Coordinates of C-alpha atoms in Angstrom, one line a residue:
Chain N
X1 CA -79.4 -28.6 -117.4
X2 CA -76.3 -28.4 -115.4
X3 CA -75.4 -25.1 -113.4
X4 CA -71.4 -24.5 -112.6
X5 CA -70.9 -23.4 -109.1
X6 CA -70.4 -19.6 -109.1
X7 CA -68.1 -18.0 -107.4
X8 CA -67.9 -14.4 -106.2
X9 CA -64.6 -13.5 -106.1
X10 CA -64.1 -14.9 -109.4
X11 CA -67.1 -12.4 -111.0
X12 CA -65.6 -9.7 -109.0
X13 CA -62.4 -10.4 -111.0
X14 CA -64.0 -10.8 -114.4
X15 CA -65.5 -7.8 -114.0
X16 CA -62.9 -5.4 -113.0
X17 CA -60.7 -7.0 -115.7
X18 CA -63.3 -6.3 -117.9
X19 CA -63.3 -2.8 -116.7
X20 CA -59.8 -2.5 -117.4
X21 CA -60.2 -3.1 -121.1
X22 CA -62.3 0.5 -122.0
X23 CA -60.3 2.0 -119.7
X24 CA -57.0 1.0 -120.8
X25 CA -58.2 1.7 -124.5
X26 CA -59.3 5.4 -123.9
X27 CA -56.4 6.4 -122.0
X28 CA -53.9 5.5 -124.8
X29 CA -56.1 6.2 -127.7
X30 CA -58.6 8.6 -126.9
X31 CA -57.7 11.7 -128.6
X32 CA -59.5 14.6 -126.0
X33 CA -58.3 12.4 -123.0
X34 CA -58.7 14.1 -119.7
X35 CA -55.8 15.8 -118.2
X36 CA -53.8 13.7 -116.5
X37 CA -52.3 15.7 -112.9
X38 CA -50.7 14.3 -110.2
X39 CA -49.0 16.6 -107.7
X40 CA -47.0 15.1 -105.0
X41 CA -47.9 16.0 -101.6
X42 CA -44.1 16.6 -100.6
X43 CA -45.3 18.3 -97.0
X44 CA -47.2 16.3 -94.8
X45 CA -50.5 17.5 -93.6
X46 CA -51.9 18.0 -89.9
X47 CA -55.5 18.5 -88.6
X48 CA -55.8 21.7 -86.3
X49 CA -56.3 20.0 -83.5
X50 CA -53.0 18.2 -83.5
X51 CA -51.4 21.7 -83.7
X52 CA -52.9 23.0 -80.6
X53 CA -51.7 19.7 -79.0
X54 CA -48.1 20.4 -80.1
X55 CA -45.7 21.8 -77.6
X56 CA -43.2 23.1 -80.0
X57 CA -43.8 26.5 -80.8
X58 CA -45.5 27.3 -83.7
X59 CA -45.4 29.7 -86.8
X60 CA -48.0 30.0 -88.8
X61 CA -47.8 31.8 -92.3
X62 CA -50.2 32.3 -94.3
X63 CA -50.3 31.6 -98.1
X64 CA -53.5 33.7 -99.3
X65 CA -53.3 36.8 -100.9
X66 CA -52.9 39.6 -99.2
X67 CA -56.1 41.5 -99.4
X68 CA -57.4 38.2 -97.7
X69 CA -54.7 37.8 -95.2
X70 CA -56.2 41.9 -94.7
X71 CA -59.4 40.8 -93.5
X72 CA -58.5 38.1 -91.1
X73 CA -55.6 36.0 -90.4
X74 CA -54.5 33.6 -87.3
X75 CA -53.4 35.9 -84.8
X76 CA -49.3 36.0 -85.1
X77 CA -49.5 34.7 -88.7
X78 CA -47.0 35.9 -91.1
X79 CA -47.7 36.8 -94.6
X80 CA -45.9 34.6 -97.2
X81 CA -47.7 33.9 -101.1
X82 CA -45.3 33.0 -104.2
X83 CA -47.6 36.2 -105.9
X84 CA -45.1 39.0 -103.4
X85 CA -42.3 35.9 -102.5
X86 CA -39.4 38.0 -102.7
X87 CA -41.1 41.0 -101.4
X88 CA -42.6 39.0 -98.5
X89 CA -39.8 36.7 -97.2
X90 CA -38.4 39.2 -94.9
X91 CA -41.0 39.5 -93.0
X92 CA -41.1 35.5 -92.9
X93 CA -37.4 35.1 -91.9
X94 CA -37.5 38.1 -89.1
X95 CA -40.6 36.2 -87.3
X96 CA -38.8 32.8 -87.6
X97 CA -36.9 31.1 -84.6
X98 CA -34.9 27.8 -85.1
X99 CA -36.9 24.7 -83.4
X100 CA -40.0 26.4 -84.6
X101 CA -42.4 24.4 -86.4
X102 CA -43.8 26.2 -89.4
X103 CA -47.6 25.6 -90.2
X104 CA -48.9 27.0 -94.1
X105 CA -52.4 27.6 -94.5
X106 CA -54.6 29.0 -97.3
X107 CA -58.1 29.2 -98.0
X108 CA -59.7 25.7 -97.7
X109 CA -59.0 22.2 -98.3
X110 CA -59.5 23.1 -102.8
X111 CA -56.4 25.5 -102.9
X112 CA -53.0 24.4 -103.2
X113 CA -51.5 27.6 -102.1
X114 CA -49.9 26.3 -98.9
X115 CA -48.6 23.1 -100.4
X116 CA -46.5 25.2 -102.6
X117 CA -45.5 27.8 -100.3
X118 CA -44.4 24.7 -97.6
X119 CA -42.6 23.1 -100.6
X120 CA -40.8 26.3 -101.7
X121 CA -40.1 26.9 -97.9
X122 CA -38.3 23.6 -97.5
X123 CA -36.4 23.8 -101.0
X124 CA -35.2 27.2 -100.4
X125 CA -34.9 28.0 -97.0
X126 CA -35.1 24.4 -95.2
X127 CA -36.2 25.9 -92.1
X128 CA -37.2 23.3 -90.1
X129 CA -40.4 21.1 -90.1
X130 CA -42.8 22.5 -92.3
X131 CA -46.3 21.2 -92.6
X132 CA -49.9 22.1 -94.5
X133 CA -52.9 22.6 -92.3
X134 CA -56.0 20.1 -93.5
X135 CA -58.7 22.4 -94.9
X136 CA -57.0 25.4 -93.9
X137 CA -58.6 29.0 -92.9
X138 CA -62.0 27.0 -93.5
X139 CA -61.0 24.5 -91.0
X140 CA -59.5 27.3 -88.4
X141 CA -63.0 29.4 -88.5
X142 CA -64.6 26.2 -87.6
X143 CA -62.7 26.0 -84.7
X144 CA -63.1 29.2 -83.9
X145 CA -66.9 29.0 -84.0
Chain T
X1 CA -78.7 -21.1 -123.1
X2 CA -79.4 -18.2 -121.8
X3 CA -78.0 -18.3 -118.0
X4 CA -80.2 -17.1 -115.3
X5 CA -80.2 -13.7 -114.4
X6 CA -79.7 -14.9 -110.7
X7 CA -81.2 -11.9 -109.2
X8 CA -83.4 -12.9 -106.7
X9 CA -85.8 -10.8 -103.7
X10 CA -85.5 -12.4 -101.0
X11 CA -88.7 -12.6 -98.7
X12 CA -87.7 -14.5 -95.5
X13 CA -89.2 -14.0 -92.0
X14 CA -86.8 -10.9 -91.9
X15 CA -89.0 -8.6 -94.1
X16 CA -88.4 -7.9 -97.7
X17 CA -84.7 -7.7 -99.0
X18 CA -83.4 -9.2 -95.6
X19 CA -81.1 -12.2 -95.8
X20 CA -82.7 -15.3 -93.8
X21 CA -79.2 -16.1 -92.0
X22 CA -77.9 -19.2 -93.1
X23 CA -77.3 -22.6 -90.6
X24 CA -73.0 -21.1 -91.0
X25 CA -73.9 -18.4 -89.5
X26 CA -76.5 -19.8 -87.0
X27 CA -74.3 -18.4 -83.6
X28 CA -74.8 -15.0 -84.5
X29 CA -71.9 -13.3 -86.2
X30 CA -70.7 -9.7 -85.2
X31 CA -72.8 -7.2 -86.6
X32 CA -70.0 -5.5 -88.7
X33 CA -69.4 -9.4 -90.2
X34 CA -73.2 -9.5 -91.3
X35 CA -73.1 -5.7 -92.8
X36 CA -69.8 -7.2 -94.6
X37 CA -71.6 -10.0 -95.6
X38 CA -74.8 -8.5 -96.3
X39 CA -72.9 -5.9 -99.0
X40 CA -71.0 -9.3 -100.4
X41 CA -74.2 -10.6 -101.1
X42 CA -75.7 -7.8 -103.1
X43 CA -72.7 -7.1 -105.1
X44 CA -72.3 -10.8 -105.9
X45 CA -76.2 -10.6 -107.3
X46 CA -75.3 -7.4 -109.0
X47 CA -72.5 -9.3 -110.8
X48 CA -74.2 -12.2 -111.8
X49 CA -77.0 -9.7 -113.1
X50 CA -74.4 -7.9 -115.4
X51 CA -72.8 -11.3 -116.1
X52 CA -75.9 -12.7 -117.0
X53 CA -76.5 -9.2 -119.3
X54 CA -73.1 -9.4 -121.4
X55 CA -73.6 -13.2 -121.2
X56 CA -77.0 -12.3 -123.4
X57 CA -75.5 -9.9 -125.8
X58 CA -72.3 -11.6 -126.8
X59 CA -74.2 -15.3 -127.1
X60 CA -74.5 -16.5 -130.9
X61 CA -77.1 -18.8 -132.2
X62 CA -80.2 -18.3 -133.5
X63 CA -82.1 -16.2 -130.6
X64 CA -85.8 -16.5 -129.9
X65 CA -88.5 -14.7 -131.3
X66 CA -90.6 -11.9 -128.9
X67 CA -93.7 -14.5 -129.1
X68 CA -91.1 -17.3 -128.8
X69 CA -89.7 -15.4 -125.6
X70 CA -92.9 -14.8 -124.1
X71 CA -94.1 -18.0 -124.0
X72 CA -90.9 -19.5 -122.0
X73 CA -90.3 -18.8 -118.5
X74 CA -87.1 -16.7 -117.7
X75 CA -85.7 -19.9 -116.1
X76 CA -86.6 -22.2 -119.1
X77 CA -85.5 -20.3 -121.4
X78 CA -84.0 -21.9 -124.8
X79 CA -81.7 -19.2 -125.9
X80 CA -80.3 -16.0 -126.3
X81 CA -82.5 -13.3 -125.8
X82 CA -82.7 -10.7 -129.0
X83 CA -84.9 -8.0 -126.7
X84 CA -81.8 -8.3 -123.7
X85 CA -79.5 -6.8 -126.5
X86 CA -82.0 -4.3 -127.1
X87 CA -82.4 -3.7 -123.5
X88 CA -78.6 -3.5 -123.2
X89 CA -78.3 -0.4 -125.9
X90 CA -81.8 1.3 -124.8
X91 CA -79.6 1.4 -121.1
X92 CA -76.6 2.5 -121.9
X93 CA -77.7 5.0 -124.2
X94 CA -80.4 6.7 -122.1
X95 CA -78.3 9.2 -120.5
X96 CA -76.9 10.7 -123.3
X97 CA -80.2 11.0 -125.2
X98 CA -81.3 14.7 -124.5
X99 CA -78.8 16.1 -122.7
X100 CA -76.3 19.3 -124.0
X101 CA -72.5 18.1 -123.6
X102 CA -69.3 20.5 -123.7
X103 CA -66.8 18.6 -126.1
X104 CA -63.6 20.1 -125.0
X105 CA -60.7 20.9 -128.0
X106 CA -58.1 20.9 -125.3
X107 CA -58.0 20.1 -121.2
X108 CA -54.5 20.9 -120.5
X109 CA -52.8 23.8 -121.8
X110 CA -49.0 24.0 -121.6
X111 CA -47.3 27.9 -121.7
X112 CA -43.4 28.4 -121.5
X113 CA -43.1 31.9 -119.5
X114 CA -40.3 34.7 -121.0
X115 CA -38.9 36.3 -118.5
X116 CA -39.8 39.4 -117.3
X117 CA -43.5 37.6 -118.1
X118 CA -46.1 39.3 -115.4
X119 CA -49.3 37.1 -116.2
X120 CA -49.9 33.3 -118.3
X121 CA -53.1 33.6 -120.7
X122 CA -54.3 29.6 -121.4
X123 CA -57.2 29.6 -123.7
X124 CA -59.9 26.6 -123.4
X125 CA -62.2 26.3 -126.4
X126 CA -65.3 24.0 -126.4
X127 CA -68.6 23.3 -128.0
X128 CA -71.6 22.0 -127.2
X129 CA -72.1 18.7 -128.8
X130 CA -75.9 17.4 -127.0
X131 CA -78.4 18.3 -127.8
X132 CA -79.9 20.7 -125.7
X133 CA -78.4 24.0 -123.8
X134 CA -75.7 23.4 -121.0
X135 CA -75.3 25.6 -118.3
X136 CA -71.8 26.2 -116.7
X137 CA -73.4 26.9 -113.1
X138 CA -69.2 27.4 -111.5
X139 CA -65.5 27.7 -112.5
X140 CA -63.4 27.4 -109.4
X141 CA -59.7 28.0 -110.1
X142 CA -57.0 25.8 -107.4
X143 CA -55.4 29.3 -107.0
X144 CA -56.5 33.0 -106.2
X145 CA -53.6 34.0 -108.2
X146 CA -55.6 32.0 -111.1
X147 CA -58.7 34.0 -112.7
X148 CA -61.0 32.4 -115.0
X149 CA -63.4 34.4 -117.6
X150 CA -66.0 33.4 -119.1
X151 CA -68.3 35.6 -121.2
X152 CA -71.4 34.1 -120.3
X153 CA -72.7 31.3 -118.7
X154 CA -75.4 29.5 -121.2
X155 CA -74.7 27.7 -124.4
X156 CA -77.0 26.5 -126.8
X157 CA -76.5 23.1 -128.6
X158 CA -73.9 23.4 -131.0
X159 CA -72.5 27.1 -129.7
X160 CA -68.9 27.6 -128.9
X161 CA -67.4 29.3 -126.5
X162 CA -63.7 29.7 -124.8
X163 CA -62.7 29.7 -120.9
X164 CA -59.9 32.1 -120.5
X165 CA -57.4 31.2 -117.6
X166 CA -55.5 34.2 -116.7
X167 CA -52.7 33.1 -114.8
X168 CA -50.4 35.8 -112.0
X169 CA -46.9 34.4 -112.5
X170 CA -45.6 37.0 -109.5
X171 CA -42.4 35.8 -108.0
X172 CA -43.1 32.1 -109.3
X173 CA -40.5 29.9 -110.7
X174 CA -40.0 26.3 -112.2
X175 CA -43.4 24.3 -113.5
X176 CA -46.6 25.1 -112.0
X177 CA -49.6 24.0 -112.6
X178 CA -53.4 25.8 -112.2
X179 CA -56.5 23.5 -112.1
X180 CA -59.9 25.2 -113.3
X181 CA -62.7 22.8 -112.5
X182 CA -65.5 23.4 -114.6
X183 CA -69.0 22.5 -113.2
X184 CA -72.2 22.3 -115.6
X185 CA -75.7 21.4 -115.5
X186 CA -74.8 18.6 -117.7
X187 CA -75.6 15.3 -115.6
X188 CA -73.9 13.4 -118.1
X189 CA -70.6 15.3 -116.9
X190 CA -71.0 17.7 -114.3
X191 CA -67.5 18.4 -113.8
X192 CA -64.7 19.2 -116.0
X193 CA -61.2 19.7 -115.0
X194 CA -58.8 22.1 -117.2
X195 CA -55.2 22.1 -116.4
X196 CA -53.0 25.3 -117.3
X197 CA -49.2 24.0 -116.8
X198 CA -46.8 26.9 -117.0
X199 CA -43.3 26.8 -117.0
X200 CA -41.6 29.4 -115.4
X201 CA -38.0 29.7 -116.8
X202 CA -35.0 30.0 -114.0
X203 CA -31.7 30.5 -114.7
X204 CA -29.8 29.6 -111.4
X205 CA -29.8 26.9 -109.0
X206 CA -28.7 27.3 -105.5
X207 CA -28.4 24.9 -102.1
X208 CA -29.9 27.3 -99.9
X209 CA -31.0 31.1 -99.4
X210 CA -30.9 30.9 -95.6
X211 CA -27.6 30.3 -93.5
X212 CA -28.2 30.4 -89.6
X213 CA -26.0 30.9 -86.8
X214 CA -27.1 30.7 -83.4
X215 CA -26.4 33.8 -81.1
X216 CA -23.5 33.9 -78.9
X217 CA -22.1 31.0 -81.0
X218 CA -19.1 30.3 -83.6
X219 CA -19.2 32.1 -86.3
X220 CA -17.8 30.3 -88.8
X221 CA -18.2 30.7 -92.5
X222 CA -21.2 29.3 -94.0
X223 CA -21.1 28.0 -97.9
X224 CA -24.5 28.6 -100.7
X225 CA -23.8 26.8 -103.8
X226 CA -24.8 28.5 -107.2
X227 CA -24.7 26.8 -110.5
X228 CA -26.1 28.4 -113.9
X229 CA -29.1 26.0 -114.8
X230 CA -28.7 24.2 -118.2
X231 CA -28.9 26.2 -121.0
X232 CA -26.9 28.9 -119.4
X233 CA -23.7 30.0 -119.1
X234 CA -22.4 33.0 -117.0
X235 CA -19.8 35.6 -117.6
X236 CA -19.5 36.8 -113.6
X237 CA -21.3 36.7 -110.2
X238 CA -20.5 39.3 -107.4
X239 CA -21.8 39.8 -104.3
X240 CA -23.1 43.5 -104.6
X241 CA -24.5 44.4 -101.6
X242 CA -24.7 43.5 -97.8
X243 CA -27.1 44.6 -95.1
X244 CA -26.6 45.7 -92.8
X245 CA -23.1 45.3 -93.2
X246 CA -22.8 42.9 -90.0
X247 CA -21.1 40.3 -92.1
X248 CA -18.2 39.5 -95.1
X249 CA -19.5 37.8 -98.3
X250 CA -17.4 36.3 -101.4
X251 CA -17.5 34.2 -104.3
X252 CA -15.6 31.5 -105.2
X253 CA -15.2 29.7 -108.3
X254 CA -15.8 26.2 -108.5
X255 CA -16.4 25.5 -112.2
X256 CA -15.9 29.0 -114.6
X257 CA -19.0 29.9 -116.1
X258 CA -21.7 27.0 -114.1
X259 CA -20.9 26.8 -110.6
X260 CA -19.6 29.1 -107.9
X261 CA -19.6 29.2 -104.2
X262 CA -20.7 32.0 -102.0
X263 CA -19.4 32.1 -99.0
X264 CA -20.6 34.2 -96.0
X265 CA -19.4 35.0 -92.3
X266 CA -20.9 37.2 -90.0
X267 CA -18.8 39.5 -87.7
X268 CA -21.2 39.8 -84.8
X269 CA -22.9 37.1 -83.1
X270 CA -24.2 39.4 -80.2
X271 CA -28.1 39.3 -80.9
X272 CA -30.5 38.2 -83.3
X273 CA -29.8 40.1 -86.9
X274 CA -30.9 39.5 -90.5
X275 CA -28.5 40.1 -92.9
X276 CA -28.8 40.2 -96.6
X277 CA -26.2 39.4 -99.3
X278 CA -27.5 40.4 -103.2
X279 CA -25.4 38.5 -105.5
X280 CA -25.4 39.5 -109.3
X281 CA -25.2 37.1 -111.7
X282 CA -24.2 37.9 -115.3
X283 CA -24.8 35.9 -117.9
X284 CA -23.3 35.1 -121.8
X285 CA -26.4 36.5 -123.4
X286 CA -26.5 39.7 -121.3
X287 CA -28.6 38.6 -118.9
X288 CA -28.4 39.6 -115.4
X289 CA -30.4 37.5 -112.1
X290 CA -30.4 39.3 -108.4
X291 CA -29.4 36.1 -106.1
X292 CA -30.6 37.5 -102.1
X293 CA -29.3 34.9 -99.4
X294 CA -29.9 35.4 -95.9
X295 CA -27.4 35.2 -93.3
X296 CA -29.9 35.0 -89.7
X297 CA -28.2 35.3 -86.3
X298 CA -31.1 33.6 -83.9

């Protein structure tokens, strides 16, 4: 009996392609197919610590709701949520300076609350560089700790 | 012929399921190359196993009998092997044997908001299709403007039962989209994720609602663009109110009925001031939409 060399990279192959196949199939057929959500991250993200590195001023707003912004907020943080925009933007545009760079938080790396405030910042007040803090108030009690 | 399952222990002087390094690699590669390998090497064996597996089930022929099988050696082995197929189903259907399961009707939800809309309901029906009780032990929502109710948290095999997603619209506009993730006991499927899309209606479009102008500068006149989103056709826009009344505001028509122009220019460029221009735009169905664009001295 005579044994083919195997190779590797070739059962590697064979079996994502073969993966491919059920996977191809329930996406287009499957009736009860999972929800299918892609969000583009239009603002870029940055870590805390390259914040406190920055030597551009900095204003930070915060995206949570306001019974949470209440209890604890970073100390000079504005108040800005989609819930009160309209309400809240004043108070946004009075603490902004030009050549500041704007920071959005919310709770923790799960909500999406800052990426959509950032993104409504830039579309409709383009106020500069706007950016999403990386796991958010979580990350800055860390810090803090 | 069955092929050989190729899964082999090795048992060299390095201890069981080390790799006796091979006369290639006799210099002593860097240790992150012989992690890299080391990983190659299992996943190859892992892929010849399944290879061998599929290999088994999808061979024709006669295949052996259990005595018949018994009495070869793996390696010898004359054919296809009848108790592999078995194997194969007894494998893959394991996990779902005993378990509860939520079968859901729906995982995305799609609302169109009215306006003057203050909440989105989105209603998520399922059942439980296993057979024994599943127990939803979190619902996390991706927003705290996003509430999810459930009535309780237990459901017996075949019980139904709804997730509501109660959605604050607040001063949203355009398509959003609310992620409830779902997590059960159920290890078959511990996490579910329900999407509530909503499409919050807006009737104008605009290039900006923030003009600046630097203190002490020029103060020329500044230009926001405002066109009537599809769909919508207006009858007028005015600018109705200014404050504090540090600057002049007008509109300009660019297109009747889709596009104007506002134009702003403030009269004082002495110190940092915040002025706001409401624009009212009326539309062919009676409509009206408050328009506020900020004129900031900084």
């Amino acid at each position: 009996m005579s044994h083919r060399p195997r190779s590797l990279p070739r059962d590697c192959a064979f079996f994502l392609l073969l993966a491919f196949v059920p996977a191809g199939l329930t996406g287009w057929l499957h009736p009860k197919k999972p929800a299918w959500s892609w969000t583009k991250p239009a603002v870029e993200q940055v870590e805390l610590a390259d914040v406190t590195r920055w030597s551009a001023p900095v204003l930070w707003v915060d995206a949570r709701e306001e019974s949470a912004y209440a209890i604890a907020h970073v100390p000079g943080a504005v108040l800005l949520n989609e819930t009160g925009w309209e309400r809240l933007l004043p108070g946004f545009l009075q603490a902004w300076r030009p050549g500041q760079r704007i920071v959005v938080y919310c709770n923790s790396e799960r909500c999406n609350a800052s990426d959509e405030v950032a993104r409504r910042l830039k579309r409709e007040l383009n106020p500069g560089d706007v950016f999403v803090l990386k796991g958010g108030w979580s990350a800055w009690q860390q810090n803090q700790r | 012929m069955t092929p050989s399952l190729g899964l082999t222990l090795h048992r060299g002087t390095g201890g069981p399921g080390r790799h006796r390094p091979s006369a290639a690699f006799a210099k002593d590669p860097p240790t992150g190359t012989k992690q890299a390998l080391r990983w190659l090497s299992i996943f190859g064996q892992i892929a010849r196993y399944l290879k061998a597996i599929l290999s088994a089930f999808f061979a024709t022929g006669d295949p052996p009998t259990l005595q018949q099988e018994m009495n070869y050696p793996a390696a010898n082995s004359p054919g296809p092997i009848r108790w592999s197929k078995v194997m194969v189903f007894a494998v893959l259907l394991f996990p779902s044997l005993g378990w509860g399961a939520l079968t859901w009707e729906n995982q995305k939800v799609e609302l169109t908001a009215r306006l003057g809309d203050k909440e989105a309901v989105g209603l998520f029906p399922f059942k439980n299709t296993g057979q024994a009780a599943v127990t939803i032990t979190d619902i996390h929502t991706s927003c705290e403007c996003t509430v999810a109710e459930l009535p309780k948290r237990t459901y017996a095999a075949g019980e139904t039962g709804v997730i509501r997603a109660v959605f604050t619209l607040g001063d949203r506009m355009g398509p959003q989209d609310r992620l409830v993730t779902v997590t059960t006991n159920d290890p078959t499927a511990p996490q579910t994720m329900l999407t509530l899309r909503v499409d919050i209606p807006d009737r104008l479009s605009y290039s900006s609602r923030m003009l600046h102008w630097s203190v002490g500068g020029s103060g020329e006149a500044k230009t926001v663009e405002i066109s009537a989103i599809a769909g919508n056709r207006l009858t007028a826009i005015e600018v109705r109110e200014i404050a504090p009344k540090q600057a002049t505001a007008r509109i300009d028509v660019i297109e009747a009925g889709r596009k104007y122009r506002l134009i702003i220019q403030p009269s004082r460029l002495d110190g940092p001031w915040t002025i706001a221009v409401t624009c009212v735009a009326k539309f062919e169905d009676g409509g009206q939409h408050s328009l506020l664009v900020y004129a900031l001295v900084r």
